[in-house]
Short mmCIF file of C-alpha atoms in Angstrom, two decimals:
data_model
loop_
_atom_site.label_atom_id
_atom_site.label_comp_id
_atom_site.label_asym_id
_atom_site.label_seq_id
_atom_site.Cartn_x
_atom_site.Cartn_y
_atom_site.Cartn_z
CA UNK Y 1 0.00 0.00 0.00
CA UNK Y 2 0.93 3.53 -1.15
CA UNK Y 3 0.47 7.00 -0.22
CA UNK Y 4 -0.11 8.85 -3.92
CA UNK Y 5 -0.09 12.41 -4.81
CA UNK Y 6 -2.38 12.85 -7.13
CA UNK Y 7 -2.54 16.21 -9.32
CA UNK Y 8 -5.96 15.98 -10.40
CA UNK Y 9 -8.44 18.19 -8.99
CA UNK Y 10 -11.27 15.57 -8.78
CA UNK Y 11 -9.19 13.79 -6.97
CA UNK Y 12 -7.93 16.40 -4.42
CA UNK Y 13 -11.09 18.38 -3.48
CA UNK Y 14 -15.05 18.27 -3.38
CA UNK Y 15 -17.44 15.99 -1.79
CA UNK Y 16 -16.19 12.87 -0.12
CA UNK Y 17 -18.30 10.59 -2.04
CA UNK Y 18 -17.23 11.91 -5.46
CA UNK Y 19 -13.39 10.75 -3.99
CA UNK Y 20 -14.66 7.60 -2.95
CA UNK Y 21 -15.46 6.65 -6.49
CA UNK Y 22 -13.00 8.41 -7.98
CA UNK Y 23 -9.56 6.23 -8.92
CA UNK Y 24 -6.54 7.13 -11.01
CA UNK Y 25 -4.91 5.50 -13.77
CA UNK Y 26 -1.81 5.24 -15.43
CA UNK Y 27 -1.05 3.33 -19.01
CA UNK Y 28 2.47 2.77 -19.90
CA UNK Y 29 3.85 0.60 -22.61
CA UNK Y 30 7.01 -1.06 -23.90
CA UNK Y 31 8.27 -4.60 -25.33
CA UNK Y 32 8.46 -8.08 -23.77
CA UNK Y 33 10.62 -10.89 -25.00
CA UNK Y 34 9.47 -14.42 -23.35
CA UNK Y 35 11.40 -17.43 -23.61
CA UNK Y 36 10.14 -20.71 -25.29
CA UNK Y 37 9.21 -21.94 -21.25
CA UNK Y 38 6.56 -19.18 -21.11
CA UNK Y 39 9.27 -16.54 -18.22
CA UNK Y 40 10.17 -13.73 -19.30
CA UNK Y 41 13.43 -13.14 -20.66
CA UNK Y 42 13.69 -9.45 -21.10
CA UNK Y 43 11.18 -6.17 -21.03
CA UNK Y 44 11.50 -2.59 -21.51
CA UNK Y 45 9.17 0.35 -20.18
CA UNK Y 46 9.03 3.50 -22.47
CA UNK Y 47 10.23 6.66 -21.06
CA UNK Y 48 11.17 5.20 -17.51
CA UNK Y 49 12.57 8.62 -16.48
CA UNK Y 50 8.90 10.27 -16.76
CA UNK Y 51 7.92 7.37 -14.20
CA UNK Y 52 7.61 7.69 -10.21
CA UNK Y 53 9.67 5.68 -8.54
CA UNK Y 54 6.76 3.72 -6.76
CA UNK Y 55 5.86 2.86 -10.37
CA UNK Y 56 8.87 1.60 -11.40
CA UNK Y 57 9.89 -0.35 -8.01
CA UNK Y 58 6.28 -2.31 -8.88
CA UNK Y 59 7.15 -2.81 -12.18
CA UNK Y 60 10.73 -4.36 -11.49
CA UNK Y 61 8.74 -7.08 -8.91
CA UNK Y 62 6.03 -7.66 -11.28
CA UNK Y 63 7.01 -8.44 -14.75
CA UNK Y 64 9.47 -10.60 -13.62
CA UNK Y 65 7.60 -12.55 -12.34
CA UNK Y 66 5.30 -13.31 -15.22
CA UNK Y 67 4.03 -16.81 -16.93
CA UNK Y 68 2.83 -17.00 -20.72
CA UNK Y 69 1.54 -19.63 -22.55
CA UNK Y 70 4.67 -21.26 -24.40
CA UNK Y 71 4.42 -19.68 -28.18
CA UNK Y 72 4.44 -22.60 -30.74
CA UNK Y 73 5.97 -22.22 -34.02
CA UNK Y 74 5.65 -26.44 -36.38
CA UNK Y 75 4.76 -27.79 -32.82
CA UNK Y 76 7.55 -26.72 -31.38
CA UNK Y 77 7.84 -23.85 -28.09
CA UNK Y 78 9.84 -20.95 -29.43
CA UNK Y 79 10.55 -17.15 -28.02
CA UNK Y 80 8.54 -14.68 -28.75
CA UNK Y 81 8.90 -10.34 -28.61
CA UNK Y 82 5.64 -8.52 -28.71
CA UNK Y 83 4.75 -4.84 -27.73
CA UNK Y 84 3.07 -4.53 -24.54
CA UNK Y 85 0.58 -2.07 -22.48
CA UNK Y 86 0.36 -1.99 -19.30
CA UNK Y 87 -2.49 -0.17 -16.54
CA UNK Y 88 -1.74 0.76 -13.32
CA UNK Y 89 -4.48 1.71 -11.21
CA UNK Y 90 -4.64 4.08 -7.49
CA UNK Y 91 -7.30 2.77 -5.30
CA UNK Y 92 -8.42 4.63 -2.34
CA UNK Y 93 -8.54 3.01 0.70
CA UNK Y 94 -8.99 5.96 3.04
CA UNK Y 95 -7.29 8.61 4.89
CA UNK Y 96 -5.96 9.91 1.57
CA UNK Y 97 -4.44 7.02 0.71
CA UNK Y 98 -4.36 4.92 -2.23
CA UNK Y 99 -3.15 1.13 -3.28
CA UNK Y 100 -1.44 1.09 -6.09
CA UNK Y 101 -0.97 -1.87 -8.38
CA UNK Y 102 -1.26 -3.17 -12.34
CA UNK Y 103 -4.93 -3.56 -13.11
CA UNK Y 104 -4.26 -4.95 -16.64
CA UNK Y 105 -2.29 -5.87 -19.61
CA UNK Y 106 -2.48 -6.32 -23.36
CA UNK Y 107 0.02 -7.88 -25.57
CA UNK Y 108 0.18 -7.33 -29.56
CA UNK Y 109 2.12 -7.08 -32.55
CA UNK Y 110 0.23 -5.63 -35.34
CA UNK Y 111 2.37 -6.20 -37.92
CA UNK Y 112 2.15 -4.05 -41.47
CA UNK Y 113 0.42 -6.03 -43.72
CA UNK Y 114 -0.25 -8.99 -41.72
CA UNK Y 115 -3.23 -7.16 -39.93
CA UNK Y 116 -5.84 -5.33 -41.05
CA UNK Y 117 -5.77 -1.63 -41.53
CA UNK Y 118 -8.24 1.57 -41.46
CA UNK Y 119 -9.49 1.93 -45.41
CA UNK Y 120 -12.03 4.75 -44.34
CA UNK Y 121 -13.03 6.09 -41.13
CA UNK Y 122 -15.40 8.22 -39.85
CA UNK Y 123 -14.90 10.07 -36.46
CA UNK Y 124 -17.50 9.57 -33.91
CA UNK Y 125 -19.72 12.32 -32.95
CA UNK Y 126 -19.49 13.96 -29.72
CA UNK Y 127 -23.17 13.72 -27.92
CA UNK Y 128 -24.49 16.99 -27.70
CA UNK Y 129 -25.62 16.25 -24.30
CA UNK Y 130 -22.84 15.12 -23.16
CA UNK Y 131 -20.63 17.53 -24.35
CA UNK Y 132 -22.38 20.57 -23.11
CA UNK Y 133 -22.40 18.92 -19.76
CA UNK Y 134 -18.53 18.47 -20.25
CA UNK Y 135 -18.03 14.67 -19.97
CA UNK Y 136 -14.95 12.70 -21.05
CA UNK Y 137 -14.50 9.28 -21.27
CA UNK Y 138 -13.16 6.34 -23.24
CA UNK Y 139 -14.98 3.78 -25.15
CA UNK Y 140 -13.38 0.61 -25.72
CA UNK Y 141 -14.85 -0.98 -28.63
CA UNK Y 142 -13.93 -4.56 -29.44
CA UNK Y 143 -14.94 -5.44 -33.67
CA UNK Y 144 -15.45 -8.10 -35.94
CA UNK Y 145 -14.64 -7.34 -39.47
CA UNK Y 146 -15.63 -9.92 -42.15
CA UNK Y 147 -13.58 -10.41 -45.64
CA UNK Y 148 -15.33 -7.69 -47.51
CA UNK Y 149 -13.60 -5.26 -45.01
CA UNK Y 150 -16.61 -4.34 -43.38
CA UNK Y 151 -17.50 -4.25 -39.52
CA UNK Y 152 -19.69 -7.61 -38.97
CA UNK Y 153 -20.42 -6.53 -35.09
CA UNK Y 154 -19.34 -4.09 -32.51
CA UNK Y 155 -19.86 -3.73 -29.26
CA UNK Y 156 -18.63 -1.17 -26.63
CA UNK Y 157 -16.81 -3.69 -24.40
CA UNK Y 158 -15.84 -1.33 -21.00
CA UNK Y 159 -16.30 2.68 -20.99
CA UNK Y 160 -14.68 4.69 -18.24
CA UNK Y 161 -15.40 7.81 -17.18
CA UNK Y 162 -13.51 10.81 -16.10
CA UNK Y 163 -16.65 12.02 -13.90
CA UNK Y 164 -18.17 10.90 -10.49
CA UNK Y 165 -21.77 10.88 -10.68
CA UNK Y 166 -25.01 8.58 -9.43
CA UNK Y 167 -25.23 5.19 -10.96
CA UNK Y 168 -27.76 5.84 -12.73
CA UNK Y 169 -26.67 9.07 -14.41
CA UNK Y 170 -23.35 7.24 -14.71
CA UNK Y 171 -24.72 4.34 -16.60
CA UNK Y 172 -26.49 6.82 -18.47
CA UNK Y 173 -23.31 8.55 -20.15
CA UNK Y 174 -21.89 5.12 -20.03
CA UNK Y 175 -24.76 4.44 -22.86
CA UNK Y 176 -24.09 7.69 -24.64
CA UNK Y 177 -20.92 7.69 -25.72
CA UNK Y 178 -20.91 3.91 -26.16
CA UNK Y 179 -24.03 4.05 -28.61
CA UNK Y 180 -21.58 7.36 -30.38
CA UNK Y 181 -18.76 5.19 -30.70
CA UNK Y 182 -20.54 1.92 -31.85
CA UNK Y 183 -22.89 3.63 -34.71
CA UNK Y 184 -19.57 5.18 -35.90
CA UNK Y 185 -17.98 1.64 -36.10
CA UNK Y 186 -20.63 0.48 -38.06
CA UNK Y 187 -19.29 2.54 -40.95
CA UNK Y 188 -15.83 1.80 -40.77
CA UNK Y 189 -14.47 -0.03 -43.73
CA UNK Y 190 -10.66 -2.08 -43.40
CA UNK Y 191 -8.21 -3.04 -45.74
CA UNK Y 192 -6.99 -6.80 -45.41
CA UNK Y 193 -4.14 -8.49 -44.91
CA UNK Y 194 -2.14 -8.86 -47.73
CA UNK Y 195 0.21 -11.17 -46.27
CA UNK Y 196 1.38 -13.40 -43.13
CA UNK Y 197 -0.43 -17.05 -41.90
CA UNK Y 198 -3.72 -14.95 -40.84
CA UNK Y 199 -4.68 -13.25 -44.43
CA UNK Y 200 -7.45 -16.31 -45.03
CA UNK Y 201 -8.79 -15.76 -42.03
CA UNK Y 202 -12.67 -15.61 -41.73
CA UNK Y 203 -12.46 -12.60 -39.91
CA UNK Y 204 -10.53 -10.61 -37.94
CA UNK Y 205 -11.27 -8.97 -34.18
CA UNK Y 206 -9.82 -5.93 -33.18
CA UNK Y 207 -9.74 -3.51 -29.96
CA UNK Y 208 -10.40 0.25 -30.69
CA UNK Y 209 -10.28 3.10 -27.71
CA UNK Y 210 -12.61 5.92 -28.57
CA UNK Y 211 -11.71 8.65 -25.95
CA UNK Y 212 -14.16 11.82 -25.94
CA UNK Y 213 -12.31 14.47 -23.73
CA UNK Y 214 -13.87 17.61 -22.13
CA UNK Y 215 -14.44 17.19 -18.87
CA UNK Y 216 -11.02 18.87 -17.95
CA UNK Y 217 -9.97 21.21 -20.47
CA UNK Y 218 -7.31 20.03 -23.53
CA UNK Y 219 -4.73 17.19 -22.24
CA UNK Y 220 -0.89 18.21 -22.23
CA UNK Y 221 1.47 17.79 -25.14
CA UNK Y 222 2.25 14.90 -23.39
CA UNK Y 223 0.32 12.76 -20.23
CA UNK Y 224 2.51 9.90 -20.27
CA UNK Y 225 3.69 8.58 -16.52
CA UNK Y 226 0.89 11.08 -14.76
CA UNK Y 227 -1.69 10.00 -12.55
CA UNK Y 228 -5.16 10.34 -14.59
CA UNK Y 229 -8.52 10.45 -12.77
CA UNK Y 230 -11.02 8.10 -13.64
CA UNK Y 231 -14.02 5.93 -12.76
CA UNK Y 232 -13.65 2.56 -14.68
CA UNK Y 233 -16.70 0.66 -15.95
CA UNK Y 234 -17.99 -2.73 -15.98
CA UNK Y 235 -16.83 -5.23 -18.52
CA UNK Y 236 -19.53 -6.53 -21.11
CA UNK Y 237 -19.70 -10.14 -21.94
CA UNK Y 238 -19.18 -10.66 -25.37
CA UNK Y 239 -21.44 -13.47 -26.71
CA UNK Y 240 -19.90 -13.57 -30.67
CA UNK Y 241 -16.25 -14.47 -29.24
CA UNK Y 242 -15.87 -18.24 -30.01
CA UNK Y 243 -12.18 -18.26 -27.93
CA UNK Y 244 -11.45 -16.87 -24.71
CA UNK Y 245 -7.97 -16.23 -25.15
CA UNK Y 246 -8.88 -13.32 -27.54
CA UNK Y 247 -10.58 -11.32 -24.33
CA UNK Y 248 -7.60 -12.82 -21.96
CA UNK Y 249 -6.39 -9.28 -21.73
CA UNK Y 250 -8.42 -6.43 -20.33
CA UNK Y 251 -10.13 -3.96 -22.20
CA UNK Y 252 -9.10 -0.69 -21.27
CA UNK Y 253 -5.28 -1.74 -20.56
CA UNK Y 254 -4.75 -0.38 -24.71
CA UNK Y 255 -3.16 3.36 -25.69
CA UNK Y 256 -5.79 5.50 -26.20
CA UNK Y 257 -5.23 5.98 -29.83
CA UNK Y 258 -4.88 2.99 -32.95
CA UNK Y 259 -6.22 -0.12 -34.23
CA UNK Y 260 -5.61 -3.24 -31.68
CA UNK Y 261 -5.63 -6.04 -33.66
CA UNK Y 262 -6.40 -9.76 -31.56
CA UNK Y 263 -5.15 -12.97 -32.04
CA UNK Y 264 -5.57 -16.64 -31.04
CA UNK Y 265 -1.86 -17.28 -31.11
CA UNK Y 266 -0.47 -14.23 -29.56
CA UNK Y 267 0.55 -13.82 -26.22
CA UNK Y 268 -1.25 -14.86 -23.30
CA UNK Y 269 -0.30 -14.03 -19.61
CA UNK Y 270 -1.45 -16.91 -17.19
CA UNK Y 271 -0.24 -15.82 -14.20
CA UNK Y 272 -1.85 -12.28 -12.30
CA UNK Y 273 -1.03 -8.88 -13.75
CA UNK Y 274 0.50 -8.04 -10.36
CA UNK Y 275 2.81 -10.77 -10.13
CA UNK Y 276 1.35 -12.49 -7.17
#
């Protein structure tokens, strides 16, 4: 357990309940290289000197420590390097205190050419609503896109808040900017891939973060190793996902920007995010 200073200003004043609710997140990323047994062989954080030390001290146990599913290339375990994200969360636990520890991780290539690619995009509306009553938040969409390039479903997996608020007015934003972000999918169109073992796919799933950001003014030139206020939401089941391993990483541990592609046969952590 941690004592954090936090610089956001939900986070340091108002109404006890709104702090109550209120967590903070961080999402750094980097590279991991895992041996053919499933350890870890080597990692690296980006921009370690932006990080606190508490951060980094939790990061040296952790990763460490981590177990993967051996990588199989003709039957046989090999290594394996992949980019990484990874989301530390603050808790509070009273007395302005906070428990800090790694709420999530997602693992991922996304090779050129052997994924697919935005063709044409269109950029989701902001609700009026919502935006006049200054709410951010991120919507993490998870897609299916069939051969033709085209989105085949789309749902808004998890959407977290920056805003404290009852449940019900907080489901009800929840709903806003997830029905924005979805109807907007629905249009998108993909280039295929042109190359690598997964261009005759079916299909293809993919992990998209839609952030709409008001709430707090513009973000800095850059946010990266600062403490971010947030209330996270609940994770939706999925019913079209015929394999498991493709949701073994959590939704809103993803940069809040790009295209996430998913696969079977990437890497998959089978020991606890926080090393225990």
């Amino acid at each position: 357990m941690f004592c954090v200073l936090l610089s956001g200003a939900a986070l340091a004043a108002g109404p006890a309940a709104v702090r109550k609710r209120m967590q903070a997140s961080m999402l750094l990323t980097g590279t991991i290289v895992v041996a053919p047994d499933g350890s870890v062989s080597s990692y690296a954080i980006d921009k370690p000197e932006k990080l606190p030390p508490m951060v980094t001290g939790l990061i040296a146990e952790s990763i460490p420590k981590w177990k993967f599913e051996p990588t199989l290339l003709d039957g046989k375990p090999v290594a394996a390097k992949a980019k990484m994200s990874v989301r530390f969360v603050a808790k509070p636990v009273g007395d302005d205190k906070y428990s800090v520890g790694i709420s999530g991780t997602q693992f991922g290539q996304n090779v050129p050419g052997e994924s697919i690619a935005y063709k044409d995009r269109v950029a989701p509306t902001y609700p009026p609503l919502a935006a006049n009553s200054r709410i951010s938040g991120t919507v993490y969409l998870l897609l299916r896109v069939g051969r033709k390039g085209q989105v085949q479903e789309a749902v808004a997996e998890q959407v977290n808040l920056v805003v404290a608020d009852s449940d019900e007015e907080m489901e009800r934003w929840r709903k806003m900017l997830a029905n924005s972000a979805v109807a907007a999918a629905r249009r998108w169109t993909f280039n295929l891939p042109t190359s690598g073992e997964h261009m005759n796919d079916e299909y293809w799933v993919a992990q998209v973060p839609v952030t709409y950001s008001m709430a707090y003014g513009e973000l800095q030139a850059d946010d990266y190793g600062k403490w971010q206020p947030y209330v996270p939401g609940p994770r939706q089941p999925v019913l079209w996902i015929d394999d498991p391993r493709l949701l073994s990483g959590s939704a809103d541990a993803l940069p809040d920007e790009g295209l996430h592609p998913l696969e079977k046969d990437g890497l998959h952590l089978i020991t606890p995010p926080g090393g225990a």
